[in-house]
Short mmCIF file of C-alpha atoms in Angstrom, two decimals:
data_model
loop_
_atom_site.label_atom_id
_atom_site.label_comp_id
_atom_site.label_asym_id
_atom_site.label_seq_id
_atom_site.Cartn_x
_atom_site.Cartn_y
_atom_site.Cartn_z
CA UNK A 1199 14.11 -0.78 3.52
CA UNK A 1200 16.11 -2.13 0.57
CA UNK A 1201 19.42 -0.48 0.11
CA UNK A 1202 19.72 -1.47 -3.53
CA UNK A 1203 22.47 -3.96 -2.83
CA UNK A 1204 21.95 -7.34 -4.48
CA UNK A 1205 22.69 -10.40 -2.42
CA UNK A 1206 25.01 -11.62 -5.11
CA UNK A 1207 25.77 -10.86 -8.69
CA UNK A 1208 24.58 -13.69 -11.05
CA UNK A 1209 26.48 -14.93 -14.08
CA UNK A 1210 23.55 -14.37 -16.40
CA UNK A 1211 25.25 -12.37 -19.19
CA UNK A 1212 23.31 -9.19 -18.36
CA UNK A 1213 24.79 -5.85 -17.46
CA UNK A 1214 23.83 -4.37 -14.09
CA UNK A 1215 21.76 -1.81 -15.94
CA UNK A 1216 19.91 -4.50 -17.95
CA UNK A 1217 19.26 -6.41 -14.83
CA UNK A 1218 18.10 -3.36 -12.95
CA UNK A 1219 15.62 -2.37 -15.60
CA UNK A 1220 14.09 -5.83 -15.97
CA UNK A 1221 10.35 -5.44 -15.65
CA UNK A 1222 8.77 -7.27 -12.77
CA UNK A 1223 5.88 -9.61 -12.07
CA UNK A 1224 4.82 -9.07 -8.48
CA UNK A 1225 2.36 -10.93 -6.32
CA UNK A 1226 0.82 -9.85 -3.04
CA UNK A 1227 -0.88 -12.86 -1.44
CA UNK A 1228 -1.82 -14.23 2.01
CA UNK A 1229 -4.83 -13.83 4.30
CA UNK A 1230 -3.69 -10.57 5.84
CA UNK A 1231 -4.63 -6.94 5.14
CA UNK A 1232 -2.51 -4.83 2.84
CA UNK A 1233 -2.38 -6.80 -0.43
CA UNK A 1234 -4.40 -4.21 -2.40
CA UNK A 1235 -3.39 -1.15 -0.40
CA UNK A 1236 0.24 -2.01 -1.02
CA UNK A 1237 -0.35 -2.50 -4.74
CA UNK A 1238 -2.01 0.94 -4.87
CA UNK A 1239 0.83 2.44 -2.87
CA UNK A 1240 3.21 0.98 -5.48
CA UNK A 1241 1.03 2.51 -8.24
CA UNK A 1242 1.70 5.96 -6.63
CA UNK A 1243 5.36 5.38 -7.37
CA UNK A 1244 4.57 4.43 -10.93
CA UNK A 1245 2.35 7.58 -11.35
CA UNK A 1246 5.20 9.65 -9.96
CA UNK A 1247 7.55 8.19 -12.60
CA UNK A 1248 5.10 9.29 -15.30
CA UNK A 1249 4.16 5.76 -16.20
CA UNK A 1250 0.81 4.94 -17.64
CA UNK A 1251 -0.89 2.95 -14.84
CA UNK A 1252 -3.96 0.71 -15.36
CA UNK A 1253 -5.87 -0.86 -12.52
CA UNK A 1254 -8.20 -3.81 -13.16
CA UNK A 1255 -10.37 -4.79 -10.21
CA UNK A 1256 -11.64 -8.35 -10.67
CA UNK A 1257 -13.90 -8.94 -7.71
CA UNK A 1258 -15.08 -5.94 -5.78
CA UNK A 1259 -18.68 -5.12 -6.37
CA UNK A 1260 -19.74 -2.03 -8.34
CA UNK A 1261 -20.99 -0.46 -5.12
CA UNK A 1262 -17.69 -0.98 -3.38
CA UNK A 1263 -15.77 2.15 -4.42
CA UNK A 1264 -12.35 2.28 -2.87
CA UNK A 1265 -10.89 5.57 -1.65
CA UNK A 1266 -7.88 4.79 -3.83
CA UNK A 1267 -10.05 4.99 -6.97
CA UNK A 1268 -11.01 8.58 -6.14
CA UNK A 1269 -7.43 9.45 -5.22
CA UNK A 1270 -6.11 7.98 -8.49
CA UNK A 1271 -8.81 9.67 -10.58
CA UNK A 1272 -7.62 12.97 -8.99
CA UNK A 1273 -4.03 12.16 -9.82
CA UNK A 1274 -4.99 11.13 -13.34
CA UNK A 1275 -6.77 14.49 -13.62
CA UNK A 1276 -3.54 16.29 -12.74
CA UNK A 1277 -1.79 14.36 -15.44
CA UNK A 1278 -4.46 15.47 -18.02
CA UNK A 1279 -4.47 19.09 -16.95
CA UNK A 1280 -0.78 19.83 -16.68
CA UNK A 1281 1.17 16.65 -17.43
CA UNK A 1282 2.06 15.96 -13.76
CA UNK A 1283 2.77 12.25 -13.18
CA UNK A 1284 1.36 9.52 -15.39
CA UNK A 1285 -1.97 8.65 -16.86
CA UNK A 1286 -4.32 6.50 -14.80
CA UNK A 1287 -7.00 4.11 -15.85
CA UNK A 1288 -9.23 2.32 -13.33
CA UNK A 1289 -11.40 -0.48 -14.57
CA UNK A 1290 -13.94 -2.48 -12.45
CA UNK A 1291 -15.43 -5.74 -13.46
CA UNK A 1292 -18.30 -5.25 -10.93
CA UNK A 1293 -19.79 -2.35 -12.82
CA UNK A 1294 -19.12 -3.88 -16.22
CA UNK A 1295 -15.70 -3.29 -17.82
CA UNK A 1296 -15.55 0.28 -19.16
CA UNK A 1297 -14.53 -0.80 -22.62
CA UNK A 1298 -17.30 -3.35 -22.84
CA UNK A 1299 -20.84 -2.80 -24.19
CA UNK A 1300 -22.29 -5.19 -21.70
CA UNK A 1301 -24.18 -3.20 -19.01
CA UNK A 1302 -24.08 -5.49 -16.09
CA UNK A 1303 -22.01 -8.61 -15.53
CA UNK A 1304 -23.97 -10.08 -12.70
CA UNK A 1305 -25.21 -12.91 -14.81
CA UNK A 1306 -21.92 -14.34 -15.85
CA UNK A 1307 -18.94 -13.49 -13.69
CA UNK A 1308 -16.76 -16.11 -15.33
CA UNK A 1309 -17.30 -14.65 -18.81
CA UNK A 1310 -16.68 -11.10 -17.46
CA UNK A 1311 -13.45 -12.18 -15.77
CA UNK A 1312 -12.24 -13.83 -18.93
CA UNK A 1313 -13.15 -10.75 -20.97
CA UNK A 1314 -11.06 -8.63 -18.54
CA UNK A 1315 -8.10 -10.96 -18.97
CA UNK A 1316 -8.44 -10.91 -22.80
CA UNK A 1317 -8.26 -7.09 -22.68
CA UNK A 1318 -5.11 -7.25 -20.48
CA UNK A 1319 -3.52 -9.68 -22.89
CA UNK A 1320 -4.24 -7.33 -25.78
CA UNK A 1321 -2.84 -4.35 -23.90
CA UNK A 1322 0.30 -6.28 -22.88
CA UNK A 1323 0.90 -7.21 -26.54
CA UNK A 1324 0.49 -3.53 -27.42
CA UNK A 1325 2.73 -2.32 -24.56
CA UNK A 1326 0.03 0.04 -23.43
CA UNK A 1327 1.02 0.56 -19.78
CA UNK A 1328 4.02 0.77 -17.57
CA UNK A 1329 2.25 -0.80 -14.61
CA UNK A 1330 -0.81 -3.07 -14.50
CA UNK A 1331 -2.48 -3.70 -11.21
CA UNK A 1332 -4.55 -6.88 -11.45
CA UNK A 1333 -6.45 -6.55 -8.16
CA UNK A 1334 -7.98 -9.76 -6.76
CA UNK A 1335 -6.86 -11.58 -9.82
CA UNK A 1336 -6.01 -14.79 -8.00
CA UNK A 1337 -9.70 -15.54 -7.49
CA UNK A 1338 -10.91 -15.94 -11.12
CA UNK A 1339 -7.75 -18.04 -11.62
CA UNK A 1340 -8.53 -20.26 -8.59
CA UNK A 1341 -12.10 -20.61 -9.59
CA UNK A 1342 -11.01 -21.95 -13.00
CA UNK A 1343 -12.38 -19.02 -14.97
CA UNK A 1344 -8.91 -18.05 -16.27
CA UNK A 1345 -6.24 -20.58 -17.16
CA UNK A 1346 -3.14 -20.11 -15.03
CA UNK A 1347 -0.83 -21.63 -17.66
CA UNK A 1348 -2.03 -19.04 -20.15
CA UNK A 1349 -1.45 -16.28 -17.65
CA UNK A 1350 2.03 -17.44 -16.90
CA UNK A 1351 2.88 -17.74 -20.62
CA UNK A 1352 1.42 -14.33 -21.46
CA UNK A 1353 3.44 -12.76 -18.58
CA UNK A 1354 6.62 -14.46 -19.66
CA UNK A 1355 6.18 -13.37 -23.29
CA UNK A 1356 5.15 -9.75 -22.64
CA UNK A 1357 7.28 -7.37 -24.62
CA UNK A 1358 9.10 -4.23 -23.54
CA UNK A 1359 9.16 -2.79 -20.01
CA UNK A 1360 5.79 -3.53 -18.37
CA UNK A 1361 5.46 -4.18 -14.65
CA UNK A 1362 2.51 -6.34 -13.45
CA UNK A 1363 1.22 -6.51 -9.84
CA UNK A 1364 -1.26 -9.26 -8.95
CA UNK A 1365 -3.14 -9.36 -5.68
CA UNK A 1366 -5.35 -11.86 -3.91
CA UNK A 1367 -5.36 -14.80 -1.53
CA UNK A 1368 -3.99 -18.27 -2.28
CA UNK A 1369 -1.96 -17.35 -5.34
CA UNK A 1370 -1.51 -20.40 -7.59
CA UNK A 1371 1.94 -21.95 -7.11
CA UNK A 1372 2.61 -21.52 -10.87
CA UNK A 1373 1.97 -17.82 -10.44
CA UNK A 1374 4.41 -17.65 -7.57
CA UNK A 1375 6.96 -19.56 -9.60
CA UNK A 1376 6.56 -17.10 -12.51
CA UNK A 1377 6.81 -13.98 -10.30
CA UNK A 1378 9.91 -11.98 -9.55
CA UNK A 1379 8.68 -10.55 -6.23
CA UNK A 1380 6.22 -12.28 -3.93
CA UNK A 1381 5.07 -11.05 -0.54
CA UNK A 1382 2.70 -12.86 1.77
CA UNK A 1383 0.53 -10.68 4.05
CA UNK A 1384 -0.27 -12.61 7.26
CA UNK A 1385 -2.92 -11.52 9.71
CA UNK A 1386 -1.51 -11.30 13.18
CA UNK A 1387 -4.48 -9.42 14.62
CA UNK A 1388 -7.60 -7.87 13.06
CA UNK A 1389 -10.41 -5.77 14.69
CA UNK A 1390 -13.05 -8.00 13.16
CA UNK A 1391 -11.77 -10.78 15.40
CA UNK A 1392 -12.97 -8.79 18.36
CA UNK A 1393 -16.31 -7.98 16.81
CA UNK A 1394 -15.39 -4.69 15.14
CA UNK A 1395 -16.95 -4.04 11.75
CA UNK A 1396 -15.11 -2.45 8.80
CA UNK A 1397 -15.06 1.28 8.73
CA UNK A 1398 -14.64 4.06 6.19
CA UNK A 1399 -11.09 5.20 5.56
CA UNK A 1400 -9.78 1.86 6.71
CA UNK A 1401 -11.56 -0.76 4.68
CA UNK A 1402 -12.55 1.34 1.68
CA UNK B 366 -11.68 -8.67 0.99
CA UNK B 367 -13.44 -8.08 4.32
CA UNK B 368 -17.20 -8.15 4.00
CA UNK B 369 -17.75 -6.12 7.17
CA UNK B 370 -19.04 -9.13 9.05
CA UNK B 371 -17.54 -9.43 12.56
CA UNK B 372 -16.55 -12.94 13.64
CA UNK B 373 -18.67 -12.59 16.76
CA UNK B 374 -20.37 -9.75 18.64
CA UNK B 375 -18.62 -9.10 21.92
CA UNK B 376 -20.40 -8.30 25.20
CA UNK B 377 -18.49 -5.01 25.73
CA UNK B 378 -21.34 -2.59 26.34
CA UNK B 379 -20.71 -0.75 23.07
CA UNK B 380 -23.17 -0.25 20.29
CA UNK B 381 -22.24 -1.53 16.84
CA UNK B 382 -21.83 2.07 15.76
CA UNK B 383 -19.53 2.89 18.65
CA UNK B 384 -17.48 -0.19 17.96
CA UNK B 385 -17.36 0.50 14.33
CA UNK B 386 -16.04 3.98 14.78
CA UNK B 387 -13.36 3.04 17.28
CA UNK B 388 -10.07 4.56 16.07
CA UNK B 389 -7.39 2.02 15.30
CA UNK B 390 -3.74 1.47 16.06
CA UNK B 391 -2.32 -0.49 13.11
CA UNK B 392 1.11 -2.11 12.65
CA UNK B 393 2.64 -3.34 9.41
CA UNK B 394 5.71 -5.40 10.31
CA UNK B 395 7.75 -8.35 8.97
CA UNK B 396 10.68 -8.68 6.58
CA UNK B 397 8.72 -8.50 3.40
CA UNK B 398 7.98 -5.64 0.95
CA UNK B 399 4.77 -3.67 1.30
CA UNK B 400 4.79 -2.36 4.87
CA UNK B 401 5.16 1.29 3.83
CA UNK B 402 3.45 1.08 0.47
CA UNK B 403 0.43 -0.40 2.21
CA UNK B 404 0.47 2.33 4.81
CA UNK B 405 0.49 4.95 2.04
CA UNK B 406 -2.26 3.05 0.23
CA UNK B 407 -4.34 3.33 3.37
CA UNK B 408 -3.54 7.01 3.59
CA UNK B 409 -5.20 7.42 0.18
CA UNK B 410 -8.43 6.22 1.78
CA UNK B 411 -7.99 8.71 4.62
CA UNK B 412 -7.35 11.50 2.14
CA UNK B 413 -10.49 10.50 0.25
CA UNK B 414 -12.53 10.70 3.50
CA UNK B 415 -11.32 14.29 3.92
CA UNK B 416 -9.21 13.51 6.95
CA UNK B 417 -6.14 15.41 7.81
CA UNK B 418 -3.26 12.94 7.13
CA UNK B 419 0.22 13.35 8.53
CA UNK B 420 3.18 11.17 7.54
CA UNK B 421 6.28 11.03 9.69
CA UNK B 422 9.21 9.22 8.08
CA UNK B 423 11.68 8.16 10.74
CA UNK B 424 14.56 6.55 8.86
CA UNK B 425 14.75 7.17 5.15
CA UNK B 426 17.49 9.52 4.22
CA UNK B 427 16.82 13.01 3.03
CA UNK B 428 17.93 11.99 -0.48
CA UNK B 429 15.50 9.09 -0.55
CA UNK B 430 12.34 10.71 -1.84
CA UNK B 431 9.55 8.28 -2.29
CA UNK B 432 7.14 8.59 -5.19
CA UNK B 433 4.44 8.57 -2.59
CA UNK B 434 5.61 11.87 -1.21
CA UNK B 435 5.20 13.59 -4.58
CA UNK B 436 1.83 11.95 -5.10
CA UNK B 437 0.63 13.03 -1.68
CA UNK B 438 1.94 16.55 -2.14
CA UNK B 439 -0.14 16.72 -5.38
CA UNK B 440 -3.18 15.41 -3.52
CA UNK B 441 -2.66 17.86 -0.68
CA UNK B 442 -2.47 20.60 -3.30
CA UNK B 443 -5.85 19.59 -4.64
CA UNK B 444 -7.24 19.91 -1.08
CA UNK B 445 -5.77 23.40 -0.79
CA UNK B 446 -6.97 24.58 -4.15
CA UNK B 447 -10.53 23.31 -4.19
CA UNK B 448 -11.15 21.38 -0.98
CA UNK B 449 -10.95 17.91 -2.61
CA UNK B 450 -9.97 15.23 -0.13
CA UNK B 451 -8.07 15.95 3.03
CA UNK B 452 -4.99 17.92 4.02
CA UNK B 453 -1.64 16.21 3.79
CA UNK B 454 1.53 16.79 5.74
CA UNK B 455 4.74 14.90 5.01
CA UNK B 456 7.59 15.14 7.47
CA UNK B 457 10.98 13.56 7.14
CA UNK B 458 13.47 13.13 9.88
CA UNK B 459 16.32 12.69 7.34
CA UNK B 460 16.14 16.23 6.11
CA UNK B 461 15.50 17.66 9.54
CA UNK B 462 11.88 17.80 10.72
CA UNK B 463 10.07 20.66 9.02
CA UNK B 464 8.87 22.19 12.29
CA UNK B 465 12.41 22.16 13.76
CA UNK B 466 14.98 24.89 13.58
CA UNK B 467 17.78 22.34 13.39
CA UNK B 468 19.23 22.21 9.87
CA UNK B 469 20.60 18.69 9.66
CA UNK B 470 20.11 15.85 12.07
CA UNK B 471 23.00 13.69 10.94
CA UNK B 472 24.90 14.20 14.20
CA UNK B 473 22.27 12.91 16.54
CA UNK B 474 19.70 10.57 15.09
CA UNK B 475 18.50 9.53 18.53
CA UNK B 476 17.67 13.10 19.52
CA UNK B 477 16.01 13.77 16.19
CA UNK B 478 13.85 10.64 16.53
CA UNK B 479 12.82 11.59 20.04
CA UNK B 480 12.01 15.11 18.87
CA UNK B 481 9.80 13.60 16.21
CA UNK B 482 7.97 11.49 18.73
CA UNK B 483 7.41 14.45 21.06
CA UNK B 484 5.83 16.36 18.22
CA UNK B 485 3.54 13.39 17.46
CA UNK B 486 2.60 13.21 21.18
CA UNK B 487 1.70 16.88 21.20
CA UNK B 488 -0.42 16.53 18.00
CA UNK B 489 -2.24 13.51 19.36
CA UNK B 490 -3.13 15.44 22.51
CA UNK B 491 -4.37 18.25 20.31
CA UNK B 492 -6.34 15.90 18.03
CA UNK B 493 -4.58 17.44 14.99
CA UNK B 494 -4.98 14.61 12.52
CA UNK B 495 -7.38 11.84 11.46
CA UNK B 496 -4.56 9.57 10.43
CA UNK B 497 -0.92 9.46 11.48
CA UNK B 498 1.50 7.32 9.46
CA UNK B 499 4.64 6.67 11.54
CA UNK B 500 6.83 5.14 8.85
CA UNK B 501 9.79 3.02 10.01
CA UNK B 502 8.87 3.92 13.58
CA UNK B 503 9.79 0.47 14.93
CA UNK B 504 13.50 1.18 14.44
CA UNK B 505 14.00 4.10 16.87
CA UNK B 506 11.95 2.11 19.37
CA UNK B 507 14.06 -0.99 18.92
CA UNK B 508 17.28 1.02 19.08
CA UNK B 509 16.20 2.39 22.46
CA UNK B 510 15.79 5.95 21.29
CA UNK B 511 12.09 6.06 22.08
CA UNK B 512 10.55 4.26 25.05
CA UNK B 513 8.03 1.70 23.93
CA UNK B 514 6.01 1.87 27.17
CA UNK B 515 5.60 5.60 26.64
CA UNK B 516 4.47 5.01 23.11
CA UNK B 517 1.93 2.41 24.22
CA UNK B 518 0.60 4.66 26.98
CA UNK B 519 0.34 7.67 24.66
CA UNK B 520 -1.57 5.67 22.04
CA UNK B 521 -3.93 4.17 24.64
CA UNK B 522 -4.68 7.63 26.04
CA UNK B 523 -5.12 9.51 22.79
CA UNK B 524 -8.34 11.41 22.69
CA UNK B 525 -11.05 11.52 19.98
CA UNK B 526 -10.92 9.62 16.71
CA UNK B 527 -7.34 9.40 15.54
CA UNK B 528 -6.03 6.47 13.59
CA UNK B 529 -2.32 5.56 13.85
CA UNK B 530 -0.40 3.36 11.39
CA UNK B 531 3.08 2.23 12.37
CA UNK B 532 5.49 0.46 9.94
CA UNK B 533 8.85 -1.29 10.33
CA UNK B 534 10.45 -4.63 10.93
CA UNK B 535 10.51 -6.43 14.22
CA UNK B 536 7.69 -4.54 15.94
CA UNK B 537 8.04 -4.69 19.72
CA UNK B 538 5.72 -7.26 21.26
CA UNK B 539 4.24 -4.48 23.46
CA UNK B 540 3.41 -2.56 20.35
CA UNK B 541 1.73 -5.58 18.82
CA UNK B 542 -0.19 -6.11 22.04
CA UNK B 543 -1.35 -2.50 21.97
CA UNK B 544 -2.42 -2.54 18.33
CA UNK B 545 -5.86 -3.35 16.98
CA UNK B 546 -4.72 -4.48 13.57
CA UNK B 547 -1.35 -6.14 12.88
CA UNK B 548 -0.15 -7.48 9.53
CA UNK B 549 3.10 -9.26 8.96
CA UNK B 550 4.61 -8.95 5.50
CA UNK B 551 6.74 -12.01 4.66
CA UNK B 552 9.14 -12.14 1.80
CA UNK B 553 8.47 -15.25 -0.33
CA UNK B 554 10.65 -14.07 -3.25
CA UNK B 555 12.55 -10.83 -3.96
CA UNK B 556 14.44 -9.85 -7.16
CA UNK B 557 17.48 -8.78 -5.04
CA UNK B 558 17.87 -12.45 -4.17
CA UNK B 559 18.71 -13.14 -7.82
CA UNK B 560 21.03 -10.19 -8.10
CA UNK B 561 18.66 -7.53 -9.27
CA UNK B 562 19.03 -4.05 -7.87
CA UNK B 563 16.29 -1.81 -6.71
CA UNK B 564 14.66 0.27 -9.50
CA UNK B 565 12.68 3.46 -9.81
CA UNK B 566 8.93 3.12 -9.59
CA UNK B 567 9.30 -0.04 -7.61
CA UNK B 568 11.57 0.77 -4.62
CA UNK B 569 10.96 4.52 -4.47
#
């Protein structure tokens, strides 16, 4: 429970206000549960601030529809109908990116992942959103489909006030170095260890 | 990204279906960010399943209104207006529990915390909700306001299919022992370490 008190005040030439409003790159990594759920919980805060929020899911299959997606679509609908909260966009690679003409992307995941990243780059340059959730984004980086140096450079150069949250296991050390806020989720105990399968409402 | 494959199938006399549907006690602990946001992200999944979801915030002050609360109130409103998703209740100790006649609880936090726990016990016995989020619940336990043995016993004896998610630092070892799913959030990096204050949309 952060109390808003910084550990020390740096000599960086910024006012407290400038420092406070600095947009963040955030990473949720580790083998434990809660990386994505926490990112979506954060997105609720962004929605409540009236930010435009865009989620990009890089790995989950098209069939895997998270409860969060339905909830965010409902919240996005409220924004459209009466201006409550912010606008929401939810894009899934597994079903073919919504802006893309390609129907399925099963043949070439690497190309689809890169296409998603190019879109995110373009949106960052345009300052399209207040918060970007790049869910499971560490995997296409780790598989060599997206160049981590390019990601780091794009994030460092992004204009305006755009927050970016990245989730996924084994975040590249360069990504961690570039991030402002990094949390590692560690599994202490999981029902699957004792033979329990995933269940609705908990895993999706 | 769990694939729903158990590590092994135990010889516990339960069918896969029984094992799959076993209600869970979950704990998000550790010093890192994401314990509460992840719990609220999980609650989105419960809402989407049509479960009755109840949040009990044990520590945050009445002034500290999380963006999640507004988002969940909006989602609960959708449930009331057209039956979308599940019902939502959000109770805060800081502003005096909603069911209580006591106006403020600033004088006696210990009594207020215990009163909250008694209400939760009664609701568990009545099978009132599908998911209980006991946010920051480890603190009143660790401060000796609520007896951990009683909590463990109540959770073990709860009837029906009720999931319970508990958040907070330094979860009692007995609580961890009693839980089915435990995740530790570890801080790798936080902007407050470099003098940045908390900001809207990120911390609340």
